Short mmCIF file of C-alpha atoms in Angstrom, two decimals:
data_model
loop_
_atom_site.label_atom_id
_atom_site.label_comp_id
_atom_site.label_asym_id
_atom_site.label_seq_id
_atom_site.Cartn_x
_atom_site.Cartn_y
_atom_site.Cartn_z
CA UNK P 1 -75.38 -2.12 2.82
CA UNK P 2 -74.88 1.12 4.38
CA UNK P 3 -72.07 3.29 3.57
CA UNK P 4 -70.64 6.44 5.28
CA UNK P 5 -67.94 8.74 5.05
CA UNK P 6 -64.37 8.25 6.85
CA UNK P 7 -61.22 10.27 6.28
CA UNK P 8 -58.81 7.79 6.97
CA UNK P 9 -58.42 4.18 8.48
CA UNK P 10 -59.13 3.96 11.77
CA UNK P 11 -56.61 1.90 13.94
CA UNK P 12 -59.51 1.33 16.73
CA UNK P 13 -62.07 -0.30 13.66
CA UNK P 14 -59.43 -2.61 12.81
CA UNK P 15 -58.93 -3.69 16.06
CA UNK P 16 -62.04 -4.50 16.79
CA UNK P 17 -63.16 -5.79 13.20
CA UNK P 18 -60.13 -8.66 14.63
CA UNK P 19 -61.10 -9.16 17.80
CA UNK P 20 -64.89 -10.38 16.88
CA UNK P 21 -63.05 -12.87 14.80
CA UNK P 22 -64.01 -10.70 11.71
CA UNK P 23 -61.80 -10.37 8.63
CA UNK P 24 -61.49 -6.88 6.19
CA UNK P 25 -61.20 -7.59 2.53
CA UNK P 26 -58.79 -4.73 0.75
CA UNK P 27 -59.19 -4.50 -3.18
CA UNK P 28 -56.62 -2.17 -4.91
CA UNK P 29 -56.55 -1.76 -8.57
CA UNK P 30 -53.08 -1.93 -8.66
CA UNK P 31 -49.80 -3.57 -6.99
CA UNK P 32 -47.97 -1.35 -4.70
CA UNK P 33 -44.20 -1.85 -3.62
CA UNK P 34 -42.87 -1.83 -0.41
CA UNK P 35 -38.77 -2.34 -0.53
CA UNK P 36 -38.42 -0.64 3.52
CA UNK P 37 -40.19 -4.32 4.26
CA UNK P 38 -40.60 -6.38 1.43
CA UNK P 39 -38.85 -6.32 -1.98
CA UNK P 40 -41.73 -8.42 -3.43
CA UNK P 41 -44.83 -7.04 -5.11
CA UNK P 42 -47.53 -6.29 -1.91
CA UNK P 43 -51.01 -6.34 -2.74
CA UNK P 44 -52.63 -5.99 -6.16
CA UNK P 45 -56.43 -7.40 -5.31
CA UNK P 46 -57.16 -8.97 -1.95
CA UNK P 47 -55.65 -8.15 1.64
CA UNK P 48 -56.96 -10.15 4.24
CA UNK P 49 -56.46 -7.94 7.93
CA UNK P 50 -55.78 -10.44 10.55
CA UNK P 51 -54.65 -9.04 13.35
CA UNK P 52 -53.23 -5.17 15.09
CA UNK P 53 -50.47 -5.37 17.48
CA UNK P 54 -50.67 -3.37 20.49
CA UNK P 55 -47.60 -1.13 18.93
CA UNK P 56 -49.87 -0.64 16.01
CA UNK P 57 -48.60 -2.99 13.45
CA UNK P 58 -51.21 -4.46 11.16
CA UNK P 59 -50.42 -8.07 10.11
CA UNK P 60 -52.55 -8.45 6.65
CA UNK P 61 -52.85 -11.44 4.44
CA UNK P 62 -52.25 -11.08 0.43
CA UNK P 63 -53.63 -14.37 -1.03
CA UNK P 64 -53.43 -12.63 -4.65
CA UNK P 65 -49.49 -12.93 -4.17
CA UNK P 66 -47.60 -15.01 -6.62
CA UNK P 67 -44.99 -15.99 -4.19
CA UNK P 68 -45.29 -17.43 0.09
CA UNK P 69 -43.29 -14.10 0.00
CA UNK P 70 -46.37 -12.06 -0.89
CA UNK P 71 -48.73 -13.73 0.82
CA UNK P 72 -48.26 -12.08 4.84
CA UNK P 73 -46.76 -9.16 5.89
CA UNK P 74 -46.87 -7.03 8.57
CA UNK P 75 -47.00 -2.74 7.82
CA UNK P 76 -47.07 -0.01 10.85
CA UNK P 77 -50.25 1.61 10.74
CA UNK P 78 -49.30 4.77 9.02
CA UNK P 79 -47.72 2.69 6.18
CA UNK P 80 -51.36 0.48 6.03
CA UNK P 81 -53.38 3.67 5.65
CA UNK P 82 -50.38 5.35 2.89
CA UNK P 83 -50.15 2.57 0.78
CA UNK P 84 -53.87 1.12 0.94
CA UNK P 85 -56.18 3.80 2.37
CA UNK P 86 -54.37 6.50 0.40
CA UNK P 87 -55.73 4.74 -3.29
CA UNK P 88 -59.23 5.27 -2.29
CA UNK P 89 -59.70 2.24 -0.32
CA UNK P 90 -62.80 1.53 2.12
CA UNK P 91 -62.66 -0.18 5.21
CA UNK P 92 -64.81 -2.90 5.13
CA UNK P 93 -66.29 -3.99 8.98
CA UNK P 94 -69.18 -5.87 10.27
CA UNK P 95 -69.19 -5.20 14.14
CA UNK P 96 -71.22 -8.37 16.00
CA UNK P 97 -74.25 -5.64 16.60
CA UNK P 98 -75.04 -5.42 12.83
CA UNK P 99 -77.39 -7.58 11.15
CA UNK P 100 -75.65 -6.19 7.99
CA UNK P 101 -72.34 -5.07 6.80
CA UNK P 102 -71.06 -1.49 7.73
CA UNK P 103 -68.65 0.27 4.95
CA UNK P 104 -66.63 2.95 6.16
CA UNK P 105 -65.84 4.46 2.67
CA UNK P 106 -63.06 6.51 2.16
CA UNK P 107 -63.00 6.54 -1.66
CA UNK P 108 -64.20 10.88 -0.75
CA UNK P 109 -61.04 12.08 0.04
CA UNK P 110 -58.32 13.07 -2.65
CA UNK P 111 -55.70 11.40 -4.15
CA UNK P 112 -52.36 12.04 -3.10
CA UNK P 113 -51.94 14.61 -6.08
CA UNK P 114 -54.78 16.40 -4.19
CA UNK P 115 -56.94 15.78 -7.33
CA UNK P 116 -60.41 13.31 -6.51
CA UNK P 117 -59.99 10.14 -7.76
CA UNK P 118 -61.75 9.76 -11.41
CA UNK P 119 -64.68 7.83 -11.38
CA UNK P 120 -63.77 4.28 -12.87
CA UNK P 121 -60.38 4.43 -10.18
CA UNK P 122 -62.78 4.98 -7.21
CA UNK P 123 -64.98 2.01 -8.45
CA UNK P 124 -62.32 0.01 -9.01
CA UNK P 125 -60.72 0.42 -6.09
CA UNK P 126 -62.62 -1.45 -2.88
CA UNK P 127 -62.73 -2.73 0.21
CA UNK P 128 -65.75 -4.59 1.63
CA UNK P 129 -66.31 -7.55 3.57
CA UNK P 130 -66.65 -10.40 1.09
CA UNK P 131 -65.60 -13.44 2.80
CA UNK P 132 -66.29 -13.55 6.36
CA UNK P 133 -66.95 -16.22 9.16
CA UNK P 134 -71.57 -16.46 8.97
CA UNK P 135 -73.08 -13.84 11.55
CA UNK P 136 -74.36 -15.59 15.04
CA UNK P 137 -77.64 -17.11 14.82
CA UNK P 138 -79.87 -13.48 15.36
CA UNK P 139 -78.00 -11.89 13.04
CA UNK P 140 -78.79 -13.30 9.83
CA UNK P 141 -77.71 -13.03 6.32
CA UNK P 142 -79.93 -10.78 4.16
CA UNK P 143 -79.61 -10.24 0.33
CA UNK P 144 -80.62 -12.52 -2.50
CA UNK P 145 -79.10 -16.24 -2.38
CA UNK P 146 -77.14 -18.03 -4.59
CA UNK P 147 -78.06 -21.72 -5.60
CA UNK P 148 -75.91 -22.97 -7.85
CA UNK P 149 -74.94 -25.87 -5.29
CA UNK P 150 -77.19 -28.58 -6.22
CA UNK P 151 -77.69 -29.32 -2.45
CA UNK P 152 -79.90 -26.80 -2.28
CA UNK P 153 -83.83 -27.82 -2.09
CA UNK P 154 -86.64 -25.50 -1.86
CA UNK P 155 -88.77 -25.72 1.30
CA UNK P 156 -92.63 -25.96 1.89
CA UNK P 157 -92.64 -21.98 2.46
CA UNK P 158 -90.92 -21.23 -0.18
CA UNK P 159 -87.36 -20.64 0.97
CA UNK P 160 -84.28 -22.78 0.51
CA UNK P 161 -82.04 -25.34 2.49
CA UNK P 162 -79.09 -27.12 2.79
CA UNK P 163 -76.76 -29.33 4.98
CA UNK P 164 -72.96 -28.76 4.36
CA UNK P 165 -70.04 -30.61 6.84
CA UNK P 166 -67.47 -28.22 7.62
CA UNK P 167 -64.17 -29.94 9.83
CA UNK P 168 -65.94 -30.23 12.77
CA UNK P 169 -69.80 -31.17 11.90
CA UNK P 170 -72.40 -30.94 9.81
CA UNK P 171 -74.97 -27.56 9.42
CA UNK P 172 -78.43 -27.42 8.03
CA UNK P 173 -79.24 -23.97 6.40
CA UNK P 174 -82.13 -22.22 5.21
CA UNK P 175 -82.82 -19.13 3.81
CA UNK P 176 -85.93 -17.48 3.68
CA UNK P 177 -87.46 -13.59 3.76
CA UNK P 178 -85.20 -12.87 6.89
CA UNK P 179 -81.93 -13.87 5.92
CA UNK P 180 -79.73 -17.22 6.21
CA UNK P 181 -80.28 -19.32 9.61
CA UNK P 182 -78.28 -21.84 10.71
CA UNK P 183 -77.79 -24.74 13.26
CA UNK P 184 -75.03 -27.15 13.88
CA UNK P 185 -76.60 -30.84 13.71
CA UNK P 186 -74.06 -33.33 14.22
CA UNK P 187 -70.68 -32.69 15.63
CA UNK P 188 -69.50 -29.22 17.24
CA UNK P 189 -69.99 -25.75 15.95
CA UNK P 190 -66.00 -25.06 16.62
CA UNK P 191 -65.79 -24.56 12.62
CA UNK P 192 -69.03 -22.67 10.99
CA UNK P 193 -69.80 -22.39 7.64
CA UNK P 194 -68.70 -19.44 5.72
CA UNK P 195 -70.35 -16.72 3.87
CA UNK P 196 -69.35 -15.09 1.15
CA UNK P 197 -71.07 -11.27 0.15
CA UNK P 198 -70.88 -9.79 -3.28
CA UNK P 199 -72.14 -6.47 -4.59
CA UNK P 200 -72.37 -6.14 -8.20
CA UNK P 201 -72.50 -1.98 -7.44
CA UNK P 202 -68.59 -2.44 -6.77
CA UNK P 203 -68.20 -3.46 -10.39
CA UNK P 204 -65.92 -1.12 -12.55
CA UNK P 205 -67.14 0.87 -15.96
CA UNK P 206 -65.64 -0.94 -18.44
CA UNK P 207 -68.80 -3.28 -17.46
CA UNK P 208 -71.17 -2.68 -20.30
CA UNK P 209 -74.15 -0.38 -19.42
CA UNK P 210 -76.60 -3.11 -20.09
CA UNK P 211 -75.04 -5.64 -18.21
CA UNK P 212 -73.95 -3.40 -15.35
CA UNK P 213 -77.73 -2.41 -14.82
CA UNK P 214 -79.43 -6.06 -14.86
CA UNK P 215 -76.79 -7.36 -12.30
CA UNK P 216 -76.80 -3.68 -10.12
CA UNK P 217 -80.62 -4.65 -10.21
CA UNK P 218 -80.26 -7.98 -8.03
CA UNK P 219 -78.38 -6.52 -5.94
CA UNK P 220 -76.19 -7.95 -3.78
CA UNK P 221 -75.85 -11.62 -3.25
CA UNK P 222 -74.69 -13.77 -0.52
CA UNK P 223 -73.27 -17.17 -1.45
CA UNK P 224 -72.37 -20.10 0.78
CA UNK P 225 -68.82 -21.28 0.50
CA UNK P 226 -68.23 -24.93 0.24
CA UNK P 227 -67.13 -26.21 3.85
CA UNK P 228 -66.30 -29.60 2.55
CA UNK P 229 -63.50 -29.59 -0.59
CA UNK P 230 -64.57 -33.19 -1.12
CA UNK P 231 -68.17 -32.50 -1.59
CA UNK P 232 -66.91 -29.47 -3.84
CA UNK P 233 -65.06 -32.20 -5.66
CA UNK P 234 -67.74 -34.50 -5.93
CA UNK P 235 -70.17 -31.73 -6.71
CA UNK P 236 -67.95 -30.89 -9.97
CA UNK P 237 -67.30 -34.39 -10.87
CA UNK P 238 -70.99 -34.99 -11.09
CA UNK P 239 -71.95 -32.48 -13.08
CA UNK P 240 -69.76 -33.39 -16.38
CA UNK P 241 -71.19 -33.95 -19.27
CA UNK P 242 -74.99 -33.90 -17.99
CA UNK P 243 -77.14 -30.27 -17.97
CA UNK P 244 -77.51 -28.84 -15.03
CA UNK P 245 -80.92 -30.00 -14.22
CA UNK P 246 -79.76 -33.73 -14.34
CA UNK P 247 -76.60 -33.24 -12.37
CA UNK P 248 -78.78 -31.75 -9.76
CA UNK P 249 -80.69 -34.91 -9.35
CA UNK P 250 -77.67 -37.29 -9.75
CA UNK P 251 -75.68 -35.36 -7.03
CA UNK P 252 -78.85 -35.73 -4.74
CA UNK P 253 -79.28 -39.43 -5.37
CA UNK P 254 -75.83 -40.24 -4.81
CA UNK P 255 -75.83 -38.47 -1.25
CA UNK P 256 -79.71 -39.50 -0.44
CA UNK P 257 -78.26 -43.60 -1.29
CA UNK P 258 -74.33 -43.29 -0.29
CA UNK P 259 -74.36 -39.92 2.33
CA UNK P 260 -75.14 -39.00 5.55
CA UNK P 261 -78.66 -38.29 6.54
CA UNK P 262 -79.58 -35.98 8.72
CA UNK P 263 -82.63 -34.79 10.84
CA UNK P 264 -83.28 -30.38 10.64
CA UNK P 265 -85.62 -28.44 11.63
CA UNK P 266 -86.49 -28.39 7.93
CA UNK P 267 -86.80 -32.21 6.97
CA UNK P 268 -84.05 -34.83 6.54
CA UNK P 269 -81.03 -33.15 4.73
CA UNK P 270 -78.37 -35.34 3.76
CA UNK P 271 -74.54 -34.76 2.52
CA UNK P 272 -72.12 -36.53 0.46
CA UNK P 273 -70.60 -39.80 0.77
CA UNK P 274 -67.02 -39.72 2.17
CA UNK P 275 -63.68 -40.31 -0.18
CA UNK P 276 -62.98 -43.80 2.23
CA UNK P 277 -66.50 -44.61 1.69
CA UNK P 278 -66.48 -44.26 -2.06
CA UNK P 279 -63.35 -46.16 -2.13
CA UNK P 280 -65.14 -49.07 -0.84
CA UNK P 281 -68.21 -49.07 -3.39
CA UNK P 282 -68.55 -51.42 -5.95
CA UNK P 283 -68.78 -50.84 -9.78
CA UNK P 284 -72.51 -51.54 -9.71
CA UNK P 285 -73.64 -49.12 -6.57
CA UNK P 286 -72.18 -46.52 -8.69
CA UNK P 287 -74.79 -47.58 -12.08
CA UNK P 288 -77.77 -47.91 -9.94
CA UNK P 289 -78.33 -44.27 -9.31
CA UNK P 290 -76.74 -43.02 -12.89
CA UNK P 291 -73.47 -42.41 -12.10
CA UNK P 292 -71.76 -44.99 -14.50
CA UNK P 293 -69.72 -42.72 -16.19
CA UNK P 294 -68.34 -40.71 -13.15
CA UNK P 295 -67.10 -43.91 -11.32
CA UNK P 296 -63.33 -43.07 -12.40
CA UNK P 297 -63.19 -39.80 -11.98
CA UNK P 298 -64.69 -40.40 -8.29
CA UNK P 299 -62.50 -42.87 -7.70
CA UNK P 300 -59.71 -41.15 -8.98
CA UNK P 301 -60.54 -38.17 -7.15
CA UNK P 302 -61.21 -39.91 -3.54
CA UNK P 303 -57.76 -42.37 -3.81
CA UNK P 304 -55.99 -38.64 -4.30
CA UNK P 305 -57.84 -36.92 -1.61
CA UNK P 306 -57.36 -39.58 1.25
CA UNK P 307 -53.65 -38.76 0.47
CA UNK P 308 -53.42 -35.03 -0.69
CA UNK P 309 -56.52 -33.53 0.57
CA UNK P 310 -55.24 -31.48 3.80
CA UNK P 311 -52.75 -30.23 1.80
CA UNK P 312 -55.06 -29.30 -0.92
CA UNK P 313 -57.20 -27.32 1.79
CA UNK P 314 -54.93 -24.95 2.53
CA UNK P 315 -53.90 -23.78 -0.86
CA UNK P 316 -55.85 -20.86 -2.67
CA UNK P 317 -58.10 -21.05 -5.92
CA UNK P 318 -55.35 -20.80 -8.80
CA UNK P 319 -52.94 -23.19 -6.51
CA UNK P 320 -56.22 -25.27 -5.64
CA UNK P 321 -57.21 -25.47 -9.54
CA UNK P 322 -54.09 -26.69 -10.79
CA UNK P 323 -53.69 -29.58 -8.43
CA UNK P 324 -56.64 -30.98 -8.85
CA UNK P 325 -56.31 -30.79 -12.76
CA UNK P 326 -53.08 -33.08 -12.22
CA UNK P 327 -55.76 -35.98 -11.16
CA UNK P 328 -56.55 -38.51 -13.68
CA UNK P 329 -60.46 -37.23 -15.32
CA UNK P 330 -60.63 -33.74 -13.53
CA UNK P 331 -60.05 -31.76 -16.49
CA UNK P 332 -59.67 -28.06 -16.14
CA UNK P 333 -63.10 -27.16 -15.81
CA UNK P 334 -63.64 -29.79 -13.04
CA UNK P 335 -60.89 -28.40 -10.99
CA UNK P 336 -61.72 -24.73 -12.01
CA UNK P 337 -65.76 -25.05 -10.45
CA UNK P 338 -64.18 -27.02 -7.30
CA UNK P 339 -61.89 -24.93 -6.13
CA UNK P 340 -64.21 -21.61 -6.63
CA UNK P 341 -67.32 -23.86 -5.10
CA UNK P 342 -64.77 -24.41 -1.48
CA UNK P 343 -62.66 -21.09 -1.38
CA UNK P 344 -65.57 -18.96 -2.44
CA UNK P 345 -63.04 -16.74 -4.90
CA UNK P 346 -64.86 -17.31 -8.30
CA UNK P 347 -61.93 -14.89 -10.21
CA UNK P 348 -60.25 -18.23 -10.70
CA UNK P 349 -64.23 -19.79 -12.21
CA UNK P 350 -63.46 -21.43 -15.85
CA UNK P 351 -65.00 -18.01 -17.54
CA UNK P 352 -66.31 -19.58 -21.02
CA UNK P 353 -68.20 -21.50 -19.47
CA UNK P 354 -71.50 -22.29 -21.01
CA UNK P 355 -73.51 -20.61 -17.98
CA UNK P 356 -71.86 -17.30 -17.77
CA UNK P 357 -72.15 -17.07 -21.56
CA UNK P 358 -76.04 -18.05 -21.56
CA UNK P 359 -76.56 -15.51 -18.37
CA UNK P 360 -74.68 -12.63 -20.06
CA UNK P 361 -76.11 -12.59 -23.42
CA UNK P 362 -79.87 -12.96 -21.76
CA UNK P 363 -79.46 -10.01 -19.17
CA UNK P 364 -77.47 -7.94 -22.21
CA UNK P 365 -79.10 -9.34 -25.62
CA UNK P 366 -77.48 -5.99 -26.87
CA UNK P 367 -74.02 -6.50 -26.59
CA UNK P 368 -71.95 -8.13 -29.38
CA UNK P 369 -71.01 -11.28 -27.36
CA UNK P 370 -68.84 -13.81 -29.25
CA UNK P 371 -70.17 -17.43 -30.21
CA UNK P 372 -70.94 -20.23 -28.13
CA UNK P 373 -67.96 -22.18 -29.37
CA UNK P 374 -65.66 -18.29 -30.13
CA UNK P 375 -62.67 -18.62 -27.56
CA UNK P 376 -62.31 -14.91 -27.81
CA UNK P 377 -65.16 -15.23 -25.20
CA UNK P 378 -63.06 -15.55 -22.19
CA UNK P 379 -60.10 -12.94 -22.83
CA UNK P 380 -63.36 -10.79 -23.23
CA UNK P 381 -65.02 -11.21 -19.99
CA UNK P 382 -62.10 -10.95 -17.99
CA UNK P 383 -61.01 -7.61 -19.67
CA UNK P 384 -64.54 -6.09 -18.72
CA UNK P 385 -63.42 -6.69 -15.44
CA UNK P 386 -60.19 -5.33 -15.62
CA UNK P 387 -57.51 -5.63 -13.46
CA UNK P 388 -58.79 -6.59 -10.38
CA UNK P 389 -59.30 -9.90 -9.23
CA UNK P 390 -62.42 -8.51 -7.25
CA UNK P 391 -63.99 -7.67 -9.88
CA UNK P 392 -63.84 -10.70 -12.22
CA UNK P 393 -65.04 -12.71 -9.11
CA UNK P 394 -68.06 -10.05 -8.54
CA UNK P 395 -68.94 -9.74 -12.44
CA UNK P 396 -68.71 -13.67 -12.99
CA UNK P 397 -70.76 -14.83 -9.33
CA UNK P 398 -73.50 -12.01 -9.79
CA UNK P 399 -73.74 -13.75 -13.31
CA UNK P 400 -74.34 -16.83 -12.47
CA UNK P 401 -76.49 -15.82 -9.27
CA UNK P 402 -78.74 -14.19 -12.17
CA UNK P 403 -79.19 -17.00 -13.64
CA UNK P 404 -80.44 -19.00 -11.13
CA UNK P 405 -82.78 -16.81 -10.44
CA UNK P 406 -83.70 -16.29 -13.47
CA UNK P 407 -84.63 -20.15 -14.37
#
């Protein structure tokens, strides 16, 4: 990731960041107010640009918003670079000719006392590309990849791959020395899978040392977002109560005997089983490959999906967690690892978990950590990241990316 100097937002970059389709992530430590256009609280963690007006207005998503009323707005340019670039914010672009995303940093200039910016306010304070629609086939990926997804299988040289159905078909993926590739299979390529980048050299001080340095040395990570929320579901369903090395093998049984196969230039890949289709299985389909105990929940799950799940695909990771808790055996952690698994925002990932405790205490042995069972564990890990949302979903994915290296 390259990064290069820039005294202010440029009104041209945005432009053409939107044009190309491409979105800019905005991270800002703290919430700013704006009562000349909105007396709601702007901003806080994420801005999303979407668009510049030929008068020069910038229309900017804030999915961190409480309130609908947070959540678009529209600033003239001079306001956009006052309220956002003047906090030490980078512009965060990747222009169709890169293979790799270009940071115009502007975290150099002074703050608007004229003093610099102390250290732990210019690293908590970012903007980079972190979500953003996968590069054209030529311009792939690079970085280390995360596997958490169970779909994931390792290839005869070594790399990785993966089918995932997005809206309007299915993908197989791969990753190898050169980056993610990836082809559309079945269906149309009208809706492409997303990536999302993370850079654990973002991460503020208040990161222990120890920790800091094992995750800075991975470097940055790219992970693929969920296309499918009901695979996400069913992904998070069948991992209760089993380790992770058995879910693995119960999620790919139940999509090798139930899914969709298909044929890739890597072997035949195959993808969950529909919601309608698991509606229509019987009791003893679901014991044959192990899956006994999950029958409810996936049950449960599908009956709510086939009538909720549009709905559910709009909403963001908080909104997304808490209505899939409300279905009958998705607990909290179920709808916690779903939701991050499809939106690709892991700030809302159940942060005790068992995993990011494990990771953390092996790549920082050091550090007083509480207890398996302590509760103070989560309050804790969400402090080190402070108040930005950015942050706790960098700190948390390069964590668990770690680990699955690490196994």
């Amino acid at each position: 990731m390259r990064t290069v100097g820039h005294p202010r937002l440029s009104l041209d970059d945005l432009r053409t960041v939107c044009d190309t389709g491409r979105m800019v992530m905005a991270s800002v430590s703290k919430g700013i107010r704006t009562p000349e256009t909105n007396p709601q609280r702007l901003g806080g963690h994420l801005v999303l640009v979407t668009g510049v007006s030929a008068s020069g207005d910038v229309h900017f998503n804030n999915p961190s918003g409480h309130t609908s009323a947070t959540r678009k707005a529209v600033l003239p340019i001079g306001d956009f670079e006052r309220f956002f670039g003047g906090r030490g914010v980078s512009l965060g672009l990747r222009p169709l000719s890169l293979s790799a995303p270009l940071v115009v940093d502007t975290r150099a200039r002074p703050a608007p006392d004229d003093r610099p910016p102390s250290r732990s306010r210019a690293r908590t304070a970012r903007v980079y590309e972190a979500t953003a629609p996968a590069p054209p086939r030529g311009a792939p990926v690079t970085g280390v990849l995360t596997t958490d997804h169970p779909a994931w299988v390792e290839t005869t040289d070594g790399g990785h791959a993966r089918a995932v159905r997005t809206a309007t078909g299915i993908w197989a993926l791969s990753w190898d020395s050169a980056g993610l590739h990836l082809r559309c299979v079945s269906g149309t390529e009208d809706v492409k899978p997303q990536v999302v980048s993370t850079d654990p050299a973002c991460l503020p001080d208040t990161v222990p040392a120890e920790l800091n340095a094992g995750l800075c040395g991975l470097g940055p990570t790219q992970r693929l977002a969920n296309g499918w929320l009901w695979d996400a579901i069913t992904t998070a369903i069948l991992r209760q109560v089993v380790r992770a090395g058995q879910a693995r093998k119960l999620y790919r049984a139940w999509c090798s005997e139930y899914g969709t196969t298909v044929d890739s230039p890597y072997g035949e890949l195959t993808v969950a089983p529909s919601a309608e289709r698991v509606l229509k299985l019987e009791d003893e389909q679901f014991a044959s490959i192990g899956a006994k105990f999950h029958r409810s929940g996936l049950k449960a799950a599908a009956e709510h999906y086939v009538r909720d799940g549009l709905t559910w695909q709009r909403l963001n990771a908080g909104d997304l967690t808490a209505a899939l808790a409300s279905v009958p055996r998705i607990g909290p952690w179920t709808a916690a690892a779903a939701a991050c698994d499809f939106t690709g925002d892991f700030s809302a990932y159940p942060h005790d978990d068992l995993a990011v405790r494990t990771w953390a205490a092996q790549i920082a042995p050091a550090h007083p950590w509480p207890g398996k069972k302590d509760k103070s564990f989560r309050p804790m890990w969400t402090a080190l990241a402070g108040p930005d949302r950015t942050a706790l979903h960098t700190l948390t994915l390069s964590t668990l990316t770690w680990g699955s290296h690490a196994r």
